[in-house]
Every structure is written in structure tokens, then in C-alpha cells.
């Protein structure tokens, strides 16, 4: 499991919570989402979208939805997972120390989030003209990324409000937004998006992209958390296997290994 160990636990509660909400049991589903957020706070990004799912279910049931009822559903959507989260915080006796722990993410520096990637690019491009240390540039690019992330999340939440299906699609886009614009991202974080994306019939090119990227990172990030990403030979080997895996989704046995095996292991033909 290595690096993704926390993601596996969080995604289990995340997928279960969304599925239970969609099945018509929003209170139980939101409680599960509170558990997901207790494992990793990023799971809370999905919670506001469950409000639209709950609202859509009540409307489809033919219920009248006066403003006071809508406000009550909105409040319940926020309070139920917050109560679960608070209960775990109290039970574990760790207080709010996890808030300070969030700052440790800023120490991760890799090109898998846009603000950090832009920080690297700015540093390299400006090098001939001005000597900027990466640690001077990153706070600026990450601050801009954080503001953009908040704005986009609000826009997505409002844009995908029409029904339950749209709300789940908006949740997938919201997760991707967080991964692209938060200060630091590790490769396995992207599976958060797939928790919701698998609910849709993804086009073949997107499936190939997911498989190719997954295989590449699976090889370059070793089980002991060592990284081969900066070793050219190993990275090229990983890239070759990633392309092969992606092509294999569309073409059966692209390397013709089956024919080679039949030729190598088939019994010799008897002499005429």
C-alpha cells in the first residue's frame, strides 16, 4: 500500500457515503462522509454537493420545497458530517492539532500541482535576469492557486446544482480542481477524482489516459516511497510500460506475444 494507505481508507468512506446518499439515505451517507473527512479533511469537498443530491431527491418525491425547508436541508448537510468529525476529534483527544499538521503539506515540492509547477517555471525562466530562490516564488504562486481554487469550487458547486447526476459530476470536477490547485499533490491523490468519475461512462481516450498515468506512477513511485521520477532510464522504462498498458485497452495483444508464445511452445509438426 505504501503512500496511498490513507487514501484507501478515506476513499472507502467517501465512495460509501456518496452511494448511501444517492440511495436515498442522506443522513447516513453524510455521516459516512464525516468519517471520510475525519480520515483526510479533503474528503469534505464532496459534502456541499450532497446538498443538491438531497434536494433533488425531495423534489422528485413531489415534496414542496419552501425556503425554510431548503435552509434546513442545507444546515443538516453541513452539521451531520461536522458532528461526526467533532465526535472523533473529541474521542481521540487530539484536539485541533490537525490544523497545524496541514501546513506540513507545503513542504512537499513536486510538479504535480499547478502552483508548484508554475513556481519552478518562473524560477527557471527568471534565472538569467533575476536570481530568485524557489522558496521565494512558491508562496506567491501557491497563494494565487489557493484563491483560484476557492473561486472555482464555488462556481462548480453552483453550476452543477440541477440534479443528482450533475451534482456527482460536479464533485468529480471539484476534486480535480483541489488536486490541481492545492499547494502540494502526490500522484496517488488523483484517485480521489476517480471515486466519482467511475460513476460515468468514460470515453476510451480518458480510460487510456487514466491507465497510462496510473501505470507510470505505479512504477516510478516504489512501495518503500522511494521515487524513480528523476532517473531518466527508469522513467523511460515506466513510460514505455504506461504506453503499452494504455494501447492494450484498445488493441488486444499489441506486441503479438500470443503469436510468439504459440510459435515457441507449439509441438513440432510431424515430418511428411
mmCIF file with all atom_site columns, C-alpha atoms in Angstrom, residues 23-195:
data_model
loop_
_atom_site.group_PDB
_atom_site.id
_atom_site.type_symbol
_atom_site.label_atom_id
_atom_site.label_alt_id
_atom_site.label_comp_id
_atom_site.label_asym_id
_atom_site.label_entity_id
_atom_site.label_seq_id
_atom_site.pdbx_PDB_ins_code
_atom_site.Cartn_x
_atom_site.Cartn_y
_atom_site.Cartn_z
_atom_site.occupancy
_atom_site.B_iso_or_equiv
_atom_site.pdbx_formal_charge
_atom_site.auth_seq_id
_atom_site.auth_comp_id
_atom_site.auth_asym_id
_atom_site.auth_atom_id
_atom_site.pdbx_PDB_model_num
ATOM 1   C CA . UNK A 1 23  ? -29.633 5.551  -2.442  1.00 0.00 ? 23  UNK A CA 1
ATOM 2   C CA . UNK A 1 24  ? -31.991 7.876  -0.589  1.00 0.00 ? 24  UNK A CA 1
ATOM 3   C CA . UNK A 1 25  ? -30.458 7.800  2.895   1.00 0.00 ? 25  UNK A CA 1
ATOM 4   C CA . UNK A 1 26  ? -28.794 11.232 3.097   1.00 0.00 ? 26  UNK A CA 1
ATOM 5   C CA . UNK A 1 27  ? -28.360 11.305 6.889   1.00 0.00 ? 27  UNK A CA 1
ATOM 6   C CA . UNK A 1 28  ? -26.447 8.010  6.988   1.00 0.00 ? 28  UNK A CA 1
ATOM 7   C CA . UNK A 1 29  ? -24.493 8.966  3.881   1.00 0.00 ? 29  UNK A CA 1
ATOM 8   C CA . UNK A 1 30  ? -23.439 12.315 5.298   1.00 0.00 ? 30  UNK A CA 1
ATOM 9   C CA . UNK A 1 31  ? -22.342 10.582 8.489   1.00 0.00 ? 31  UNK A CA 1
ATOM 10  C CA . UNK A 1 32  ? -20.076 8.353  6.389   1.00 0.00 ? 32  UNK A CA 1
ATOM 11  C CA . UNK A 1 33  ? -18.730 11.420 4.624   1.00 0.00 ? 33  UNK A CA 1
ATOM 12  C CA . UNK A 1 34  ? -17.965 12.827 8.060   1.00 0.00 ? 34  UNK A CA 1
ATOM 13  C CA . UNK A 1 35  ? -15.898 9.686  8.663   1.00 0.00 ? 35  UNK A CA 1
ATOM 14  C CA . UNK A 1 36  ? -14.121 10.238 5.348   1.00 0.00 ? 36  UNK A CA 1
ATOM 15  C CA . UNK A 1 37  ? -13.275 13.805 6.346   1.00 0.00 ? 37  UNK A CA 1
ATOM 16  C CA . UNK A 1 38  ? -12.043 12.510 9.703   1.00 0.00 ? 38  UNK A CA 1
ATOM 17  C CA . UNK A 1 39  ? -9.522  10.356 7.853   1.00 0.00 ? 39  UNK A CA 1
ATOM 18  C CA . UNK A 1 40  ? -8.494  13.125 5.464   1.00 0.00 ? 40  UNK A CA 1
ATOM 19  C CA . UNK A 1 41  ? -10.050 16.573 5.508   1.00 0.00 ? 41  UNK A CA 1
ATOM 20  C CA . UNK A 1 42  ? -10.025 16.866 1.706   1.00 0.00 ? 42  UNK A CA 1
ATOM 21  C CA . UNK A 1 43  ? -12.986 14.485 1.577   1.00 0.00 ? 43  UNK A CA 1
ATOM 22  C CA . UNK A 1 44  ? -15.096 17.374 2.883   1.00 0.00 ? 44  UNK A CA 1
ATOM 23  C CA . UNK A 1 45  ? -15.020 18.857 -0.640  1.00 0.00 ? 45  UNK A CA 1
ATOM 24  C CA . UNK A 1 46  ? -17.740 16.357 -1.596  1.00 0.00 ? 46  UNK A CA 1
ATOM 25  C CA . UNK A 1 47  ? -20.114 17.308 1.213   1.00 0.00 ? 47  UNK A CA 1
ATOM 26  C CA . UNK A 1 48  ? -21.620 20.541 -0.230  1.00 0.00 ? 48  UNK A CA 1
ATOM 27  C CA . UNK A 1 49  ? -22.573 18.718 -3.439  1.00 0.00 ? 49  UNK A CA 1
ATOM 28  C CA . UNK A 1 50  ? -24.619 16.214 -1.436  1.00 0.00 ? 50  UNK A CA 1
ATOM 29  C CA . UNK A 1 51  ? -26.957 19.099 -0.623  1.00 0.00 ? 51  UNK A CA 1
ATOM 30  C CA . UNK A 1 52  ? -28.038 19.197 -4.284  1.00 0.00 ? 52  UNK A CA 1
ATOM 31  C CA . UNK A 1 53  ? -28.490 15.407 -4.304  1.00 0.00 ? 53  UNK A CA 1
ATOM 32  C CA . UNK A 1 54  ? -30.700 15.532 -1.201  1.00 0.00 ? 54  UNK A CA 1
ATOM 33  C CA . UNK A 1 55  ? -32.673 18.456 -2.577  1.00 0.00 ? 55  UNK A CA 1
ATOM 34  C CA . UNK A 1 56  ? -33.201 16.695 -5.915  1.00 0.00 ? 56  UNK A CA 1
ATOM 35  C CA . UNK A 1 57  ? -34.472 13.564 -4.165  1.00 0.00 ? 57  UNK A CA 1
ATOM 36  C CA . UNK A 1 58  ? -37.010 15.530 -2.161  1.00 0.00 ? 58  UNK A CA 1
ATOM 37  C CA . UNK A 1 59  ? -38.188 17.330 -5.283  1.00 0.00 ? 59  UNK A CA 1
ATOM 38  C CA . UNK A 1 60  ? -38.562 14.087 -7.248  1.00 0.00 ? 60  UNK A CA 1
ATOM 39  C CA . UNK A 1 61  ? -40.649 12.717 -4.392  1.00 0.00 ? 61  UNK A CA 1
ATOM 40  C CA . UNK A 1 62  ? -43.109 15.540 -5.071  1.00 0.00 ? 62  UNK A CA 1
ATOM 41  C CA . UNK A 1 63  ? -42.476 17.429 -1.852  1.00 0.00 ? 63  UNK A CA 1
ATOM 42  C CA . UNK A 1 64  ? -42.951 21.164 -1.643  1.00 0.00 ? 64  UNK A CA 1
ATOM 43  C CA . UNK A 1 65  ? -39.670 22.926 -1.013  1.00 0.00 ? 65  UNK A CA 1
ATOM 44  C CA . UNK A 1 66  ? -40.281 26.283 0.703   1.00 0.00 ? 66  UNK A CA 1
ATOM 45  C CA . UNK A 1 67  ? -37.181 28.314 1.607   1.00 0.00 ? 67  UNK A CA 1
ATOM 46  C CA . UNK A 1 68  ? -37.293 27.186 5.247   1.00 0.00 ? 68  UNK A CA 1
ATOM 47  C CA . UNK A 1 69  ? -37.104 23.520 4.164   1.00 0.00 ? 69  UNK A CA 1
ATOM 48  C CA . UNK A 1 70  ? -34.233 24.230 1.785   1.00 0.00 ? 70  UNK A CA 1
ATOM 49  C CA . UNK A 1 71  ? -32.401 26.053 4.563   1.00 0.00 ? 71  UNK A CA 1
ATOM 50  C CA . UNK A 1 72  ? -32.973 23.117 6.900   1.00 0.00 ? 72  UNK A CA 1
ATOM 51  C CA . UNK A 1 73  ? -31.536 20.645 4.377   1.00 0.00 ? 73  UNK A CA 1
ATOM 52  C CA . UNK A 1 74  ? -28.542 22.903 3.820   1.00 0.00 ? 74  UNK A CA 1
ATOM 53  C CA . UNK A 1 75  ? -27.928 23.154 7.559   1.00 0.00 ? 75  UNK A CA 1
ATOM 54  C CA . UNK A 1 76  ? -28.257 19.382 8.007   1.00 0.00 ? 76  UNK A CA 1
ATOM 55  C CA . UNK A 1 77  ? -25.838 18.781 5.136   1.00 0.00 ? 77  UNK A CA 1
ATOM 56  C CA . UNK A 1 78  ? -23.216 20.793 6.987   1.00 0.00 ? 78  UNK A CA 1
ATOM 57  C CA . UNK A 1 79  ? -23.992 19.793 10.581  1.00 0.00 ? 79  UNK A CA 1
ATOM 58  C CA . UNK A 1 80  ? -24.246 15.997 10.251  1.00 0.00 ? 80  UNK A CA 1
ATOM 59  C CA . UNK A 1 81  ? -20.689 15.395 8.956   1.00 0.00 ? 81  UNK A CA 1
ATOM 60  C CA . UNK A 1 82  ? -19.397 18.180 11.221  1.00 0.00 ? 82  UNK A CA 1
ATOM 61  C CA . UNK A 1 83  ? -20.899 16.395 14.249  1.00 0.00 ? 83  UNK A CA 1
ATOM 62  C CA . UNK A 1 84  ? -19.251 13.104 13.241  1.00 0.00 ? 84  UNK A CA 1
ATOM 63  C CA . UNK A 1 85  ? -15.953 14.864 12.699  1.00 0.00 ? 85  UNK A CA 1
ATOM 64  C CA . UNK A 1 86  ? -16.238 16.613 16.051  1.00 0.00 ? 86  UNK A CA 1
ATOM 65  C CA . UNK A 1 87  ? -17.126 13.395 17.846  1.00 0.00 ? 87  UNK A CA 1
ATOM 66  C CA . UNK A 1 88  ? -13.999 11.699 16.518  1.00 0.00 ? 88  UNK A CA 1
ATOM 67  C CA . UNK A 1 89  ? -11.886 14.701 17.429  1.00 0.00 ? 89  UNK A CA 1
ATOM 68  C CA . UNK A 1 90  ? -13.191 14.570 20.996  1.00 0.00 ? 90  UNK A CA 1
ATOM 69  C CA . UNK A 1 91  ? -12.912 10.782 21.266  1.00 0.00 ? 91  UNK A CA 1
ATOM 70  C CA . UNK A 1 92  ? -9.307  10.692 20.113  1.00 0.00 ? 92  UNK A CA 1
ATOM 71  C CA . UNK A 1 93  ? -8.316  13.547 22.396  1.00 0.00 ? 93  UNK A CA 1
ATOM 72  C CA . UNK A 1 94  ? -6.101  15.122 19.756  1.00 0.00 ? 94  UNK A CA 1
ATOM 73  C CA . UNK A 1 95  ? -7.866  18.465 19.706  1.00 0.00 ? 95  UNK A CA 1
ATOM 74  C CA . UNK A 1 96  ? -7.346  20.643 16.656  1.00 0.00 ? 96  UNK A CA 1
ATOM 75  C CA . UNK A 1 97  ? -3.691  19.834 16.208  1.00 0.00 ? 97  UNK A CA 1
ATOM 76  C CA . UNK A 1 98  ? -4.503  18.518 12.758  1.00 0.00 ? 98  UNK A CA 1
ATOM 77  C CA . UNK A 1 99  ? -4.905  22.127 11.594  1.00 0.00 ? 99  UNK A CA 1
ATOM 78  C CA . UNK A 1 100 ? -1.212  22.765 12.206  1.00 0.00 ? 100 UNK A CA 1
ATOM 79  C CA . UNK A 1 101 ? -0.480  19.451 10.528  1.00 0.00 ? 101 UNK A CA 1
ATOM 80  C CA . UNK A 1 102 ? -1.960  20.776 7.276   1.00 0.00 ? 102 UNK A CA 1
ATOM 81  C CA . UNK A 1 103 ? 0.996   23.155 6.978   1.00 0.00 ? 103 UNK A CA 1
ATOM 82  C CA . UNK A 1 104 ? 3.321   20.189 6.512   1.00 0.00 ? 104 UNK A CA 1
ATOM 83  C CA . UNK A 1 105 ? 1.892   19.731 3.018   1.00 0.00 ? 105 UNK A CA 1
ATOM 84  C CA . UNK A 1 106 ? 3.662   22.908 1.912   1.00 0.00 ? 106 UNK A CA 1
ATOM 85  C CA . UNK A 1 107 ? 6.976   21.130 2.424   1.00 0.00 ? 107 UNK A CA 1
ATOM 86  C CA . UNK A 1 108 ? 6.190   18.761 -0.436  1.00 0.00 ? 108 UNK A CA 1
ATOM 87  C CA . UNK A 1 109 ? 7.651   20.222 -3.614  1.00 0.00 ? 109 UNK A CA 1
ATOM 88  C CA . UNK A 1 110 ? 6.940   18.415 -6.874  1.00 0.00 ? 110 UNK A CA 1
ATOM 89  C CA . UNK A 1 111 ? 5.432   19.382 -10.253 1.00 0.00 ? 111 UNK A CA 1
ATOM 90  C CA . UNK A 1 112 ? 2.117   17.575 -9.725  1.00 0.00 ? 112 UNK A CA 1
ATOM 91  C CA . UNK A 1 113 ? 0.152   20.690 -8.756  1.00 0.00 ? 113 UNK A CA 1
ATOM 92  C CA . UNK A 1 114 ? -0.100  23.748 -10.985 1.00 0.00 ? 114 UNK A CA 1
ATOM 93  C CA . UNK A 1 115 ? 1.081   26.375 -8.428  1.00 0.00 ? 115 UNK A CA 1
ATOM 94  C CA . UNK A 1 116 ? 4.249   24.388 -7.662  1.00 0.00 ? 116 UNK A CA 1
ATOM 95  C CA . UNK A 1 117 ? 4.876   23.692 -11.348 1.00 0.00 ? 117 UNK A CA 1
ATOM 96  C CA . UNK A 1 118 ? 4.462   27.389 -12.165 1.00 0.00 ? 118 UNK A CA 1
ATOM 97  C CA . UNK A 1 119 ? 6.849   28.245 -9.333  1.00 0.00 ? 119 UNK A CA 1
ATOM 98  C CA . UNK A 1 120 ? 9.505   26.021 -10.894 1.00 0.00 ? 120 UNK A CA 1
ATOM 99  C CA . UNK A 1 121 ? 8.930   27.528 -14.340 1.00 0.00 ? 121 UNK A CA 1
ATOM 100 C CA . UNK A 1 122 ? 9.096   31.110 -13.071 1.00 0.00 ? 122 UNK A CA 1
ATOM 101 C CA . UNK A 1 123 ? 12.311  30.369 -11.213 1.00 0.00 ? 123 UNK A CA 1
ATOM 102 C CA . UNK A 1 124 ? 13.977  28.829 -14.271 1.00 0.00 ? 124 UNK A CA 1
ATOM 103 C CA . UNK A 1 125 ? 12.747  31.458 -16.744 1.00 0.00 ? 125 UNK A CA 1
ATOM 104 C CA . UNK A 1 126 ? 13.808  34.343 -14.496 1.00 0.00 ? 126 UNK A CA 1
ATOM 105 C CA . UNK A 1 127 ? 17.214  32.833 -13.726 1.00 0.00 ? 127 UNK A CA 1
ATOM 106 C CA . UNK A 1 128 ? 19.163  34.712 -16.476 1.00 0.00 ? 128 UNK A CA 1
ATOM 107 C CA . UNK A 1 129 ? 17.668  38.027 -15.372 1.00 0.00 ? 129 UNK A CA 1
ATOM 108 C CA . UNK A 1 130 ? 16.996  37.749 -11.667 1.00 0.00 ? 130 UNK A CA 1
ATOM 109 C CA . UNK A 1 131 ? 18.138  35.250 -9.064  1.00 0.00 ? 131 UNK A CA 1
ATOM 110 C CA . UNK A 1 132 ? 15.012  34.033 -7.310  1.00 0.00 ? 132 UNK A CA 1
ATOM 111 C CA . UNK A 1 133 ? 15.047  31.216 -4.852  1.00 0.00 ? 133 UNK A CA 1
ATOM 112 C CA . UNK A 1 134 ? 12.187  28.744 -5.352  1.00 0.00 ? 134 UNK A CA 1
ATOM 113 C CA . UNK A 1 135 ? 11.160  29.268 -1.732  1.00 0.00 ? 135 UNK A CA 1
ATOM 114 C CA . UNK A 1 136 ? 10.562  32.944 -2.540  1.00 0.00 ? 136 UNK A CA 1
ATOM 115 C CA . UNK A 1 137 ? 8.377   32.203 -5.549  1.00 0.00 ? 137 UNK A CA 1
ATOM 116 C CA . UNK A 1 138 ? 6.291   29.318 -4.184  1.00 0.00 ? 138 UNK A CA 1
ATOM 117 C CA . UNK A 1 139 ? 4.372   31.314 -1.532  1.00 0.00 ? 139 UNK A CA 1
ATOM 118 C CA . UNK A 1 140 ? 3.153   33.678 -4.265  1.00 0.00 ? 140 UNK A CA 1
ATOM 119 C CA . UNK A 1 141 ? 2.147   31.036 -6.812  1.00 0.00 ? 141 UNK A CA 1
ATOM 120 C CA . UNK A 1 142 ? 0.551   28.878 -4.129  1.00 0.00 ? 142 UNK A CA 1
ATOM 121 C CA . UNK A 1 143 ? -1.417  31.805 -2.726  1.00 0.00 ? 143 UNK A CA 1
ATOM 122 C CA . UNK A 1 144 ? -2.735  32.616 -6.207  1.00 0.00 ? 144 UNK A CA 1
ATOM 123 C CA . UNK A 1 145 ? -3.583  28.947 -6.712  1.00 0.00 ? 145 UNK A CA 1
ATOM 124 C CA . UNK A 1 146 ? -5.471  28.785 -3.412  1.00 0.00 ? 146 UNK A CA 1
ATOM 125 C CA . UNK A 1 147 ? -7.594  31.831 -4.279  1.00 0.00 ? 147 UNK A CA 1
ATOM 126 C CA . UNK A 1 148 ? -8.335  30.423 -7.742  1.00 0.00 ? 148 UNK A CA 1
ATOM 127 C CA . UNK A 1 149 ? -9.238  27.070 -6.171  1.00 0.00 ? 149 UNK A CA 1
ATOM 128 C CA . UNK A 1 150 ? -11.790 28.593 -3.802  1.00 0.00 ? 150 UNK A CA 1
ATOM 129 C CA . UNK A 1 151 ? -13.404 30.612 -6.594  1.00 0.00 ? 151 UNK A CA 1
ATOM 130 C CA . UNK A 1 152 ? -13.618 27.617 -8.941  1.00 0.00 ? 152 UNK A CA 1
ATOM 131 C CA . UNK A 1 153 ? -15.060 25.386 -6.210  1.00 0.00 ? 153 UNK A CA 1
ATOM 132 C CA . UNK A 1 154 ? -17.843 27.875 -5.529  1.00 0.00 ? 154 UNK A CA 1
ATOM 133 C CA . UNK A 1 155 ? -18.591 28.183 -9.260  1.00 0.00 ? 155 UNK A CA 1
ATOM 134 C CA . UNK A 1 156 ? -18.662 24.394 -9.674  1.00 0.00 ? 156 UNK A CA 1
ATOM 135 C CA . UNK A 1 157 ? -20.937 23.971 -6.663  1.00 0.00 ? 157 UNK A CA 1
ATOM 136 C CA . UNK A 1 158 ? -23.457 26.422 -8.119  1.00 0.00 ? 158 UNK A CA 1
ATOM 137 C CA . UNK A 1 159 ? -23.171 25.304 -11.739 1.00 0.00 ? 159 UNK A CA 1
ATOM 138 C CA . UNK A 1 160 ? -23.785 21.609 -11.003 1.00 0.00 ? 160 UNK A CA 1
ATOM 139 C CA . UNK A 1 161 ? -26.885 22.139 -8.876  1.00 0.00 ? 161 UNK A CA 1
ATOM 140 C CA . UNK A 1 162 ? -29.656 20.992 -11.225 1.00 0.00 ? 162 UNK A CA 1
ATOM 141 C CA . UNK A 1 163 ? -29.952 17.298 -10.243 1.00 0.00 ? 163 UNK A CA 1
ATOM 142 C CA . UNK A 1 164 ? -28.194 14.399 -8.507  1.00 0.00 ? 164 UNK A CA 1
ATOM 143 C CA . UNK A 1 165 ? -26.298 13.255 -11.597 1.00 0.00 ? 165 UNK A CA 1
ATOM 144 C CA . UNK A 1 166 ? -24.932 16.726 -12.230 1.00 0.00 ? 166 UNK A CA 1
ATOM 145 C CA . UNK A 1 167 ? -24.007 17.056 -8.564  1.00 0.00 ? 167 UNK A CA 1
ATOM 146 C CA . UNK A 1 168 ? -21.868 13.906 -8.681  1.00 0.00 ? 168 UNK A CA 1
ATOM 147 C CA . UNK A 1 169 ? -20.186 15.135 -11.863 1.00 0.00 ? 169 UNK A CA 1
ATOM 148 C CA . UNK A 1 170 ? -19.510 18.448 -10.139 1.00 0.00 ? 170 UNK A CA 1
ATOM 149 C CA . UNK A 1 171 ? -17.987 16.596 -7.210  1.00 0.00 ? 171 UNK A CA 1
ATOM 150 C CA . UNK A 1 172 ? -15.512 14.863 -9.544  1.00 0.00 ? 172 UNK A CA 1
ATOM 151 C CA . UNK A 1 173 ? -14.530 18.193 -11.093 1.00 0.00 ? 173 UNK A CA 1
ATOM 152 C CA . UNK A 1 174 ? -14.214 19.752 -7.645  1.00 0.00 ? 174 UNK A CA 1
ATOM 153 C CA . UNK A 1 175 ? -11.832 17.009 -6.517  1.00 0.00 ? 175 UNK A CA 1
ATOM 154 C CA . UNK A 1 176 ? -9.736  17.508 -9.647  1.00 0.00 ? 176 UNK A CA 1
ATOM 155 C CA . UNK A 1 177 ? -9.687  21.257 -9.004  1.00 0.00 ? 177 UNK A CA 1
ATOM 156 C CA . UNK A 1 178 ? -8.328  20.732 -5.498  1.00 0.00 ? 178 UNK A CA 1
ATOM 157 C CA . UNK A 1 179 ? -5.635  18.374 -6.762  1.00 0.00 ? 179 UNK A CA 1
ATOM 158 C CA . UNK A 1 180 ? -4.506  20.749 -9.483  1.00 0.00 ? 180 UNK A CA 1
ATOM 159 C CA . UNK A 1 181 ? -4.505  23.943 -7.435  1.00 0.00 ? 181 UNK A CA 1
ATOM 160 C CA . UNK A 1 182 ? -3.652  22.986 -3.852  1.00 0.00 ? 182 UNK A CA 1
ATOM 161 C CA . UNK A 1 183 ? -0.077  23.771 -2.712  1.00 0.00 ? 183 UNK A CA 1
ATOM 162 C CA . UNK A 1 184 ? 1.164   20.193 -2.987  1.00 0.00 ? 184 UNK A CA 1
ATOM 163 C CA . UNK A 1 185 ? -0.109  16.996 -4.545  1.00 0.00 ? 185 UNK A CA 1
ATOM 164 C CA . UNK A 1 186 ? 1.215   13.459 -4.564  1.00 0.00 ? 186 UNK A CA 1
ATOM 165 C CA . UNK A 1 187 ? 0.431   11.209 -7.556  1.00 0.00 ? 187 UNK A CA 1
ATOM 166 C CA . UNK A 1 188 ? -1.953  8.889  -5.754  1.00 0.00 ? 188 UNK A CA 1
ATOM 167 C CA . UNK A 1 189 ? -4.107  11.832 -4.690  1.00 0.00 ? 189 UNK A CA 1
ATOM 168 C CA . UNK A 1 190 ? -5.667  11.776 -8.161  1.00 0.00 ? 190 UNK A CA 1
ATOM 169 C CA . UNK A 1 191 ? -7.603  8.646  -7.308  1.00 0.00 ? 191 UNK A CA 1
ATOM 170 C CA . UNK A 1 192 ? -9.912  10.904 -5.286  1.00 0.00 ? 192 UNK A CA 1
ATOM 171 C CA . UNK A 1 193 ? -11.374 12.101 -8.576  1.00 0.00 ? 193 UNK A CA 1
ATOM 172 C CA . UNK A 1 194 ? -11.870 8.549  -9.850  1.00 0.00 ? 194 UNK A CA 1
ATOM 173 C CA . UNK A 1 195 ? -14.118 7.726  -6.880  1.00 0.00 ? 195 UNK A CA 1
#
